[in-house]
Amino acid sequence: MRDLEEGHAYLKSVSVKGYMNNIAKFDSIWMQEHDRDRNNRIRIKLQPWKEDNALVKNSRIWLDSVIKGNKKRVRTLVLVSDTKMGKTEFVNDMLRDLKVDEFRGHFMLDGHNENVRYDIRLFDDANLNDITWPEFKSLISTRGEQITINIKYSHVKVTSIPTILVLNPGSWKALQERAKEFEDFDWLEKNTVVLQTNEKLYIEPPPKEEAVRDKNKYDGLDPKLVEMLLENEVEEDVNLDDMGDDTIDDLNDIIEELEEESMPLHGT
């Protein structure tokens, strides 16, 4: 089905009653799957990663282990560095083929959809003060558990999955201090894999002749603005993400149920 309107039309043709009973669930799954379909998404042209860097190397090993394994308890991966080191770009690139439940800035679960089967949960510079410590601890300490998270005027059920935290040094220190307040500092140390780096994670390209030549025209400008102007260009990413197999299965289940309801009973 090419769009949501076509999906609605098909469901109605199968069973009007079934359509009325299942439309909210169908829409929820559909919208969650397609919320990242943007024609104007941008991506940075990435440089090769320093595969011998400890953070890069160990992160890849951690991810391979949790994706292939099925252990109940998985240590949370914590990536710590100053800004401009490439950690966000590296994580996005590393997780590009996985379904990621991603949080940046405020931690909000009001629109959380448990019908989507995520592989990894990512907190990238997220405000972890938006969630209580006991809830956060439960969320990152197991795999496959249903955790009740309180939200304004209500609560949601969230399944715990392997988690990655991307933090600057100050945020990591603040998280450690928060754990101490709940006498959980030792727990945090034992249940995380903390990787820190003081170097850029990507191989910097040699300066282009054109860039060196053109740099003179930026004389007098703010150095950081010049740096931004000389950075790799961004380009439109016109390739839309395909629907995941798990989501297709969920949609097919709804359709099959409606088709079965519409079939005449034998002997009638």
PDB file of C-alpha atoms in Angstrom:
ATOM      1  CA  MET A   1       0.000   0.000   0.000  1.00  0.00           C
ATOM      2  CA  ARG A   2       1.486   3.293  -1.126  1.00  0.00           C
ATOM      3  CA  ASP A   3      -0.104   5.602   1.449  1.00  0.00           C
ATOM      4  CA  LEU A   4      -2.306   5.690   4.528  1.00  0.00           C
ATOM      5  CA  GLU A   5      -5.423   6.677   2.581  1.00  0.00           C
ATOM      6  CA  GLU A   6      -5.064   3.596   0.395  1.00  0.00           C
ATOM      7  CA  GLY A   7      -4.690   1.483   3.527  1.00  0.00           C
ATOM      8  CA  HIS A   8      -7.909   2.912   4.953  1.00  0.00           C
ATOM      9  CA  ALA A   9      -9.784   2.182   1.737  1.00  0.00           C
ATOM     10  CA  TYR A  10      -8.622  -1.426   1.725  1.00  0.00           C
ATOM     11  CA  LEU A  11      -9.578  -2.022   5.361  1.00  0.00           C
ATOM     12  CA  LYS A  12     -13.052  -0.591   4.729  1.00  0.00           C
ATOM     13  CA  SER A  13     -13.509  -2.869   1.724  1.00  0.00           C
ATOM     14  CA  VAL A  14     -12.675  -5.920   3.851  1.00  0.00           C
ATOM     15  CA  SER A  15     -14.844  -5.127   6.876  1.00  0.00           C
ATOM     16  CA  VAL A  16     -16.368  -1.825   7.943  1.00  0.00           C
ATOM     17  CA  LYS A  17     -16.831  -3.087  11.514  1.00  0.00           C
ATOM     18  CA  GLY A  18     -13.254  -4.335  11.648  1.00  0.00           C
ATOM     19  CA  TYR A  19     -12.070  -1.039  10.209  1.00  0.00           C
ATOM     20  CA  MET A  20     -13.767   0.889  13.010  1.00  0.00           C
ATOM     21  CA  ASN A  21     -12.322  -1.424  15.688  1.00  0.00           C
ATOM     22  CA  ASN A  22      -8.750  -1.450  14.377  1.00  0.00           C
ATOM     23  CA  ILE A  23      -8.187   1.905  12.706  1.00  0.00           C
ATOM     24  CA  ALA A  24      -6.475   3.527  15.701  1.00  0.00           C
ATOM     25  CA  LYS A  25      -3.979   0.677  16.027  1.00  0.00           C
ATOM     26  CA  PHE A  26      -3.397   0.602  12.262  1.00  0.00           C
ATOM     27  CA  ASP A  27      -2.771   4.361  12.138  1.00  0.00           C
ATOM     28  CA  SER A  28      -0.441   4.198  15.134  1.00  0.00           C
ATOM     29  CA  ILE A  29       1.757   1.529  13.568  1.00  0.00           C
ATOM     30  CA  TRP A  30       1.734   3.250  10.192  1.00  0.00           C
ATOM     31  CA  MET A  31       2.630   6.697  11.508  1.00  0.00           C
ATOM     32  CA  GLN A  32       5.374   5.366  13.774  1.00  0.00           C
ATOM     33  CA  GLU A  33       6.977   3.582  10.848  1.00  0.00           C
ATOM     34  CA  HIS A  34       6.749   6.543   8.487  1.00  0.00           C
ATOM     35  CA  ASP A  35       7.554   9.389  10.869  1.00  0.00           C
ATOM     36  CA  ARG A  36      11.093   9.539   9.522  1.00  0.00           C
ATOM     37  CA  ASP A  37      10.108   9.589   5.848  1.00  0.00           C
ATOM     38  CA  ARG A  38      11.286  13.073   4.984  1.00  0.00           C
ATOM     39  CA  ASN A  39      12.286  14.208   1.506  1.00  0.00           C
ATOM     40  CA  ASN A  40      14.385  16.996   3.013  1.00  0.00           C
ATOM     41  CA  ARG A  41      16.442  14.961   5.452  1.00  0.00           C
ATOM     42  CA  ILE A  42      20.110  15.874   5.406  1.00  0.00           C
ATOM     43  CA  ARG A  43      23.196  13.892   6.174  1.00  0.00           C
ATOM     44  CA  ILE A  44      26.834  14.779   6.594  1.00  0.00           C
ATOM     45  CA  LYS A  45      29.343  13.304   4.180  1.00  0.00           C
ATOM     46  CA  LEU A  46      31.287  11.240   6.681  1.00  0.00           C
ATOM     47  CA  GLN A  47      35.019  10.742   6.761  1.00  0.00           C
ATOM     48  CA  PRO A  48      36.428   7.256   7.497  1.00  0.00           C
ATOM     49  CA  TRP A  49      36.413   6.339  11.169  1.00  0.00           C
ATOM     50  CA  LYS A  50      39.582   5.659  13.142  1.00  0.00           C
ATOM     51  CA  GLU A  51      38.977   1.949  13.575  1.00  0.00           C
ATOM     52  CA  ASP A  52      41.958   1.655  15.926  1.00  0.00           C
ATOM     53  CA  ASN A  53      40.443   4.220  18.303  1.00  0.00           C
ATOM     54  CA  ALA A  54      39.385   2.475  21.519  1.00  0.00           C
ATOM     55  CA  LEU A  55      35.909   4.046  21.518  1.00  0.00           C
ATOM     56  CA  VAL A  56      35.225   3.071  17.902  1.00  0.00           C
ATOM     57  CA  LYS A  57      36.600  -0.447  18.254  1.00  0.00           C
ATOM     58  CA  ASN A  58      34.907  -1.309  21.549  1.00  0.00           C
ATOM     59  CA  SER A  59      31.581   0.233  20.513  1.00  0.00           C
ATOM     60  CA  ARG A  60      31.402  -2.015  17.472  1.00  0.00           C
ATOM     61  CA  ILE A  61      32.206  -5.080  19.577  1.00  0.00           C
ATOM     62  CA  TRP A  62      29.532  -4.117  22.148  1.00  0.00           C
ATOM     63  CA  LEU A  63      26.906  -3.675  19.439  1.00  0.00           C
ATOM     64  CA  ASP A  64      27.752  -6.955  17.744  1.00  0.00           C
ATOM     65  CA  SER A  65      27.517  -8.735  21.092  1.00  0.00           C
ATOM     66  CA  VAL A  66      24.093  -7.365  22.076  1.00  0.00           C
ATOM     67  CA  ILE A  67      22.533  -7.819  18.637  1.00  0.00           C
ATOM     68  CA  LYS A  68      23.662 -11.423  18.310  1.00  0.00           C
ATOM     69  CA  GLY A  69      23.142 -12.321  21.971  1.00  0.00           C
ATOM     70  CA  ASN A  70      20.034 -12.781  24.066  1.00  0.00           C
ATOM     71  CA  LYS A  71      21.277 -12.133  27.589  1.00  0.00           C
ATOM     72  CA  LYS A  72      18.700 -10.696  29.964  1.00  0.00           C
ATOM     73  CA  ARG A  73      21.073  -8.165  31.443  1.00  0.00           C
ATOM     74  CA  VAL A  74      23.124  -6.050  29.073  1.00  0.00           C
ATOM     75  CA  ARG A  75      25.556  -3.402  30.249  1.00  0.00           C
ATOM     76  CA  THR A  76      24.664   0.041  28.966  1.00  0.00           C
ATOM     77  CA  LEU A  77      27.193   1.581  26.577  1.00  0.00           C
ATOM     78  CA  VAL A  78      28.266   5.091  27.626  1.00  0.00           C
ATOM     79  CA  LEU A  79      30.226   7.193  25.121  1.00  0.00           C
ATOM     80  CA  VAL A  80      31.906  10.264  26.597  1.00  0.00           C
ATOM     81  CA  SER A  81      33.834  13.038  24.866  1.00  0.00           C
ATOM     82  CA  ASP A  82      33.890  16.765  24.352  1.00  0.00           C
ATOM     83  CA  THR A  83      31.884  18.219  21.487  1.00  0.00           C
ATOM     84  CA  LYS A  84      33.189  18.215  17.915  1.00  0.00           C
ATOM     85  CA  MET A  85      34.792  14.783  18.305  1.00  0.00           C
ATOM     86  CA  GLY A  86      32.279  13.052  16.034  1.00  0.00           C
ATOM     87  CA  LYS A  87      30.601  10.773  18.573  1.00  0.00           C
ATOM     88  CA  THR A  88      27.038  11.572  17.479  1.00  0.00           C
ATOM     89  CA  GLU A  89      27.880  11.045  13.812  1.00  0.00           C
ATOM     90  CA  PHE A  90      29.704   7.827  14.639  1.00  0.00           C
ATOM     91  CA  VAL A  91      26.795   6.394  16.629  1.00  0.00           C
ATOM     92  CA  ASN A  92      24.292   7.305  13.920  1.00  0.00           C
ATOM     93  CA  ASP A  93      26.484   5.645  11.317  1.00  0.00           C
ATOM     94  CA  MET A  94      27.026   2.551  13.472  1.00  0.00           C
ATOM     95  CA  LEU A  95      23.275   2.145  14.042  1.00  0.00           C
ATOM     96  CA  ARG A  96      22.179   3.056  10.509  1.00  0.00           C
ATOM     97  CA  ASP A  97      20.771  -0.414   9.706  1.00  0.00           C
ATOM     98  CA  LEU A  98      18.951  -0.847  13.033  1.00  0.00           C
ATOM     99  CA  LYS A  99      15.660   0.434  14.401  1.00  0.00           C
ATOM    100  CA  VAL A 100      16.564   2.971  17.081  1.00  0.00           C
ATOM    101  CA  ASP A 101      14.360   4.480  19.785  1.00  0.00           C
ATOM    102  CA  GLU A 102      16.155   7.810  19.951  1.00  0.00           C
ATOM    103  CA  PHE A 103      15.935  10.650  22.464  1.00  0.00           C
ATOM    104  CA  ARG A 104      17.614  14.050  22.202  1.00  0.00           C
ATOM    105  CA  GLY A 105      16.987  17.013  24.449  1.00  0.00           C
ATOM    106  CA  HIS A 106      13.882  16.436  26.574  1.00  0.00           C
ATOM    107  CA  PHE A 107      13.028  12.837  27.424  1.00  0.00           C
ATOM    108  CA  MET A 108       9.384  12.511  26.352  1.00  0.00           C
ATOM    109  CA  LEU A 109       7.391   9.294  26.053  1.00  0.00           C
ATOM    110  CA  ASP A 110       3.928  10.759  25.491  1.00  0.00           C
ATOM    111  CA  GLY A 111       3.803   9.374  21.952  1.00  0.00           C
ATOM    112  CA  HIS A 112       5.633   6.119  22.650  1.00  0.00           C
ATOM    113  CA  ASN A 113       4.419   3.168  20.573  1.00  0.00           C
ATOM    114  CA  GLU A 114       5.059  -0.306  21.960  1.00  0.00           C
ATOM    115  CA  ASN A 115       4.008  -1.837  18.630  1.00  0.00           C
ATOM    116  CA  VAL A 116       7.405  -0.932  17.181  1.00  0.00           C
ATOM    117  CA  ARG A 117      10.151  -3.431  17.945  1.00  0.00           C
ATOM    118  CA  TYR A 118      13.291  -1.380  18.466  1.00  0.00           C
ATOM    119  CA  ASP A 119      16.798  -2.854  18.498  1.00  0.00           C
ATOM    120  CA  ILE A 120      18.555  -0.130  20.486  1.00  0.00           C
ATOM    121  CA  ARG A 121      17.525   2.788  22.681  1.00  0.00           C
ATOM    122  CA  LEU A 122      19.732   5.864  22.262  1.00  0.00           C
ATOM    123  CA  PHE A 123      20.003   8.842  24.601  1.00  0.00           C
ATOM    124  CA  ASP A 124      22.127  11.432  22.793  1.00  0.00           C
ATOM    125  CA  ASP A 125      22.657  14.490  24.978  1.00  0.00           C
ATOM    126  CA  ALA A 126      19.181  13.909  26.423  1.00  0.00           C
ATOM    127  CA  ASN A 127      18.021  15.535  29.641  1.00  0.00           C
ATOM    128  CA  LEU A 128      17.950  12.506  31.922  1.00  0.00           C
ATOM    129  CA  ASN A 129      16.531  14.620  34.744  1.00  0.00           C
ATOM    130  CA  ASP A 130      13.182  14.325  32.953  1.00  0.00           C
ATOM    131  CA  ILE A 131      12.900  10.745  34.209  1.00  0.00           C
ATOM    132  CA  THR A 132      13.116   9.529  37.803  1.00  0.00           C
ATOM    133  CA  TRP A 133      16.210   7.606  38.771  1.00  0.00           C
ATOM    134  CA  PRO A 134      14.345   4.356  39.653  1.00  0.00           C
ATOM    135  CA  GLU A 135      12.579   4.430  36.271  1.00  0.00           C
ATOM    136  CA  PHE A 136      15.801   5.160  34.410  1.00  0.00           C
ATOM    137  CA  LYS A 137      17.644   2.435  36.285  1.00  0.00           C
ATOM    138  CA  SER A 138      14.965  -0.126  35.414  1.00  0.00           C
ATOM    139  CA  LEU A 139      14.925   0.993  31.796  1.00  0.00           C
ATOM    140  CA  ILE A 140      18.645   0.423  31.189  1.00  0.00           C
ATOM    141  CA  SER A 141      19.346  -2.580  33.408  1.00  0.00           C
ATOM    142  CA  THR A 142      17.473  -5.384  31.624  1.00  0.00           C
ATOM    143  CA  ARG A 143      16.261  -6.566  28.252  1.00  0.00           C
ATOM    144  CA  GLY A 144      12.650  -7.437  27.490  1.00  0.00           C
ATOM    145  CA  GLU A 145      11.063  -6.175  30.713  1.00  0.00           C
ATOM    146  CA  GLN A 146       7.915  -4.040  30.710  1.00  0.00           C
ATOM    147  CA  ILE A 147       8.729  -0.852  32.626  1.00  0.00           C
ATOM    148  CA  THR A 148       6.019   1.566  33.756  1.00  0.00           C
ATOM    149  CA  ILE A 149       7.094   5.169  33.131  1.00  0.00           C
ATOM    150  CA  ASN A 150       5.066   8.004  34.607  1.00  0.00           C
ATOM    151  CA  ILE A 151       4.146  10.847  32.272  1.00  0.00           C
ATOM    152  CA  LYS A 152       1.937  13.874  32.842  1.00  0.00           C
ATOM    153  CA  TYR A 153      -1.504  12.745  34.039  1.00  0.00           C
ATOM    154  CA  SER A 154      -0.829   9.150  33.005  1.00  0.00           C
ATOM    155  CA  HIS A 155       1.798   6.445  32.466  1.00  0.00           C
ATOM    156  CA  VAL A 156       3.154   4.326  29.622  1.00  0.00           C
ATOM    157  CA  LYS A 157       4.576   0.832  29.332  1.00  0.00           C
ATOM    158  CA  VAL A 158       8.054   0.712  27.809  1.00  0.00           C
ATOM    159  CA  THR A 159      10.043  -2.417  27.007  1.00  0.00           C
ATOM    160  CA  SER A 160      13.657  -2.327  28.169  1.00  0.00           C
ATOM    161  CA  ILE A 161      16.233  -2.889  25.426  1.00  0.00           C
ATOM    162  CA  PRO A 162      20.024  -2.463  25.085  1.00  0.00           C
ATOM    163  CA  THR A 163      20.851   1.204  25.576  1.00  0.00           C
ATOM    164  CA  ILE A 164      23.521   3.684  24.500  1.00  0.00           C
ATOM    165  CA  LEU A 165      24.188   6.987  26.277  1.00  0.00           C
ATOM    166  CA  VAL A 166      26.099   9.705  24.410  1.00  0.00           C
ATOM    167  CA  LEU A 167      27.312  12.359  26.843  1.00  0.00           C
ATOM    168  CA  ASN A 168      29.824  15.122  27.306  1.00  0.00           C
ATOM    169  CA  PRO A 169      32.108  14.840  30.366  1.00  0.00           C
ATOM    170  CA  GLY A 170      29.979  17.215  32.439  1.00  0.00           C
ATOM    171  CA  SER A 171      26.769  15.275  31.811  1.00  0.00           C
ATOM    172  CA  TRP A 172      28.461  11.979  32.648  1.00  0.00           C
ATOM    173  CA  LYS A 173      29.749  13.415  35.922  1.00  0.00           C
ATOM    174  CA  ALA A 174      26.241  14.704  36.715  1.00  0.00           C
ATOM    175  CA  LEU A 175      24.797  11.236  36.084  1.00  0.00           C
ATOM    176  CA  GLN A 176      27.374   9.713  38.428  1.00  0.00           C
ATOM    177  CA  GLU A 177      26.487  12.261  41.106  1.00  0.00           C
ATOM    178  CA  ARG A 178      22.825  11.455  40.690  1.00  0.00           C
ATOM    179  CA  ALA A 179      23.555   7.761  41.137  1.00  0.00           C
ATOM    180  CA  LYS A 180      25.420   8.582  44.351  1.00  0.00           C
ATOM    181  CA  GLU A 181      22.337  10.348  45.709  1.00  0.00           C
ATOM    182  CA  PHE A 182      20.459   7.051  45.429  1.00  0.00           C
ATOM    183  CA  GLU A 183      23.435   5.020  46.691  1.00  0.00           C
ATOM    184  CA  ASP A 184      23.709   3.454  43.244  1.00  0.00           C
ATOM    185  CA  PHE A 185      27.172   4.625  42.214  1.00  0.00           C
ATOM    186  CA  ASP A 186      28.601   1.103  42.452  1.00  0.00           C
ATOM    187  CA  TRP A 187      25.614  -0.241  40.519  1.00  0.00           C
ATOM    188  CA  LEU A 188      26.219   2.293  37.745  1.00  0.00           C
ATOM    189  CA  GLU A 189      29.888   1.359  37.555  1.00  0.00           C
ATOM    190  CA  LYS A 190      29.122  -2.363  37.337  1.00  0.00           C
ATOM    191  CA  ASN A 191      26.321  -2.046  34.781  1.00  0.00           C
ATOM    192  CA  THR A 192      27.904   0.253  32.218  1.00  0.00           C
ATOM    193  CA  VAL A 193      30.691   0.068  29.666  1.00  0.00           C
ATOM    194  CA  VAL A 194      32.180   3.562  29.641  1.00  0.00           C
ATOM    195  CA  LEU A 195      34.300   4.565  26.641  1.00  0.00           C
ATOM    196  CA  GLN A 196      36.001   7.955  26.606  1.00  0.00           C
ATOM    197  CA  THR A 197      38.128   9.678  24.002  1.00  0.00           C
ATOM    198  CA  ASN A 198      40.081  12.907  23.715  1.00  0.00           C
ATOM    199  CA  GLU A 199      40.664  12.648  19.979  1.00  0.00           C
ATOM    200  CA  LYS A 200      38.437  12.994  16.945  1.00  0.00           C
ATOM    201  CA  LEU A 201      36.884   9.707  15.908  1.00  0.00           C
ATOM    202  CA  TYR A 202      37.216  10.356  12.190  1.00  0.00           C
ATOM    203  CA  ILE A 203      40.234  10.683   9.944  1.00  0.00           C
ATOM    204  CA  GLU A 204      40.585  14.314   8.987  1.00  0.00           C
ATOM    205  CA  PRO A 205      41.130  14.821   5.254  1.00  0.00           C
ATOM    206  CA  PRO A 206      44.087  16.844   4.034  1.00  0.00           C
ATOM    207  CA  PRO A 207      43.135  20.447   3.224  1.00  0.00           C
ATOM    208  CA  LYS A 208      41.855  20.873  -0.313  1.00  0.00           C
ATOM    209  CA  GLU A 209      43.806  23.223  -2.524  1.00  0.00           C
ATOM    210  CA  GLU A 210      40.627  25.135  -3.293  1.00  0.00           C
ATOM    211  CA  ALA A 211      39.847  25.514   0.410  1.00  0.00           C
ATOM    212  CA  VAL A 212      43.324  26.801   1.189  1.00  0.00           C
ATOM    213  CA  ARG A 213      43.132  29.186  -1.752  1.00  0.00           C
ATOM    214  CA  ASP A 214      39.623  30.392  -0.910  1.00  0.00           C
ATOM    215  CA  LYS A 215      40.331  30.792   2.787  1.00  0.00           C
ATOM    216  CA  ASN A 216      41.722  34.256   2.115  1.00  0.00           C
ATOM    217  CA  LYS A 217      38.234  35.510   1.245  1.00  0.00           C
ATOM    218  CA  TYR A 218      37.159  34.735   4.819  1.00  0.00           C
ATOM    219  CA  ASP A 219      39.741  37.041   6.382  1.00  0.00           C
ATOM    220  CA  GLY A 220      38.207  38.989   9.245  1.00  0.00           C
ATOM    221  CA  LEU A 221      35.367  36.555   9.863  1.00  0.00           C
ATOM    222  CA  ASP A 222      34.854  34.693  13.111  1.00  0.00           C
ATOM    223  CA  PRO A 223      37.117  31.593  13.143  1.00  0.00           C
ATOM    224  CA  LYS A 224      34.237  29.271  14.042  1.00  0.00           C
ATOM    225  CA  LEU A 225      32.145  30.659  11.193  1.00  0.00           C
ATOM    226  CA  VAL A 226      35.036  30.058   8.804  1.00  0.00           C
ATOM    227  CA  GLU A 227      35.335  26.512  10.113  1.00  0.00           C
ATOM    228  CA  MET A 228      31.631  25.958   9.470  1.00  0.00           C
ATOM    229  CA  LEU A 229      31.860  27.331   5.925  1.00  0.00           C
ATOM    230  CA  LEU A 230      34.757  25.045   5.118  1.00  0.00           C
ATOM    231  CA  GLU A 231      33.203  21.908   6.568  1.00  0.00           C
ATOM    232  CA  ASN A 232      31.934  19.161   4.336  1.00  0.00           C
ATOM    233  CA  GLU A 233      28.755  20.111   2.542  1.00  0.00           C
ATOM    234  CA  VAL A 234      25.433  18.610   3.477  1.00  0.00           C
ATOM    235  CA  GLU A 235      23.266  17.045   0.826  1.00  0.00           C
ATOM    236  CA  GLU A 236      19.687  15.947   0.562  1.00  0.00           C
ATOM    237  CA  ASP A 237      19.030  12.315   1.320  1.00  0.00           C
ATOM    238  CA  VAL A 238      16.234  11.337  -1.053  1.00  0.00           C
ATOM    239  CA  ASN A 239      16.268   7.652  -0.175  1.00  0.00           C
ATOM    240  CA  LEU A 240      13.312   6.874   2.049  1.00  0.00           C
ATOM    241  CA  ASP A 241      13.661   4.226   4.724  1.00  0.00           C
ATOM    242  CA  ASP A 242      11.976   0.972   3.812  1.00  0.00           C
ATOM    243  CA  MET A 243       9.376  -0.461   6.144  1.00  0.00           C
ATOM    244  CA  GLY A 244      10.854  -2.961   8.591  1.00  0.00           C
ATOM    245  CA  ASP A 245       9.796  -6.597   8.458  1.00  0.00           C
ATOM    246  CA  ASP A 246       8.420  -6.466  11.999  1.00  0.00           C
ATOM    247  CA  THR A 247       6.115  -3.563  11.204  1.00  0.00           C
ATOM    248  CA  ILE A 248       4.910  -5.177   7.999  1.00  0.00           C
ATOM    249  CA  ASP A 249       4.054  -8.269  10.025  1.00  0.00           C
ATOM    250  CA  ASP A 250       2.021  -6.144  12.461  1.00  0.00           C
ATOM    251  CA  LEU A 251       0.064  -4.512   9.642  1.00  0.00           C
ATOM    252  CA  ASN A 252      -0.484  -7.850   7.930  1.00  0.00           C
ATOM    253  CA  ASP A 253      -1.839  -9.327  11.165  1.00  0.00           C
ATOM    254  CA  ILE A 254      -4.510  -6.622  11.314  1.00  0.00           C
ATOM    255  CA  ILE A 255      -5.461  -7.162   7.676  1.00  0.00           C
ATOM    256  CA  GLU A 256      -5.618 -10.946   8.077  1.00  0.00           C
ATOM    257  CA  GLU A 257      -7.913 -10.587  11.094  1.00  0.00           C
ATOM    258  CA  LEU A 258     -10.269  -8.382   9.109  1.00  0.00           C
ATOM    259  CA  GLU A 259     -10.257 -10.745   6.139  1.00  0.00           C
ATOM    260  CA  GLU A 260     -11.114 -13.680   8.409  1.00  0.00           C
ATOM    261  CA  GLU A 261     -13.982 -11.704   9.956  1.00  0.00           C
ATOM    262  CA  SER A 262     -15.391 -10.963   6.511  1.00  0.00           C
ATOM    263  CA  MET A 263     -15.358 -14.623   5.341  1.00  0.00           C
ATOM    264  CA  PRO A 264     -18.795 -16.337   5.422  1.00  0.00           C
ATOM    265  CA  LEU A 265     -19.196 -19.140   7.958  1.00  0.00           C
ATOM    266  CA  HIS A 266     -19.645 -22.705   6.628  1.00  0.00           C
ATOM    267  CA  GLY A 267     -23.234 -23.905   6.656  1.00  0.00           C
ATOM    268  CA  THR A 268     -24.792 -20.446   6.567  1.00  0.00           C
TER     269      THR A 268
END
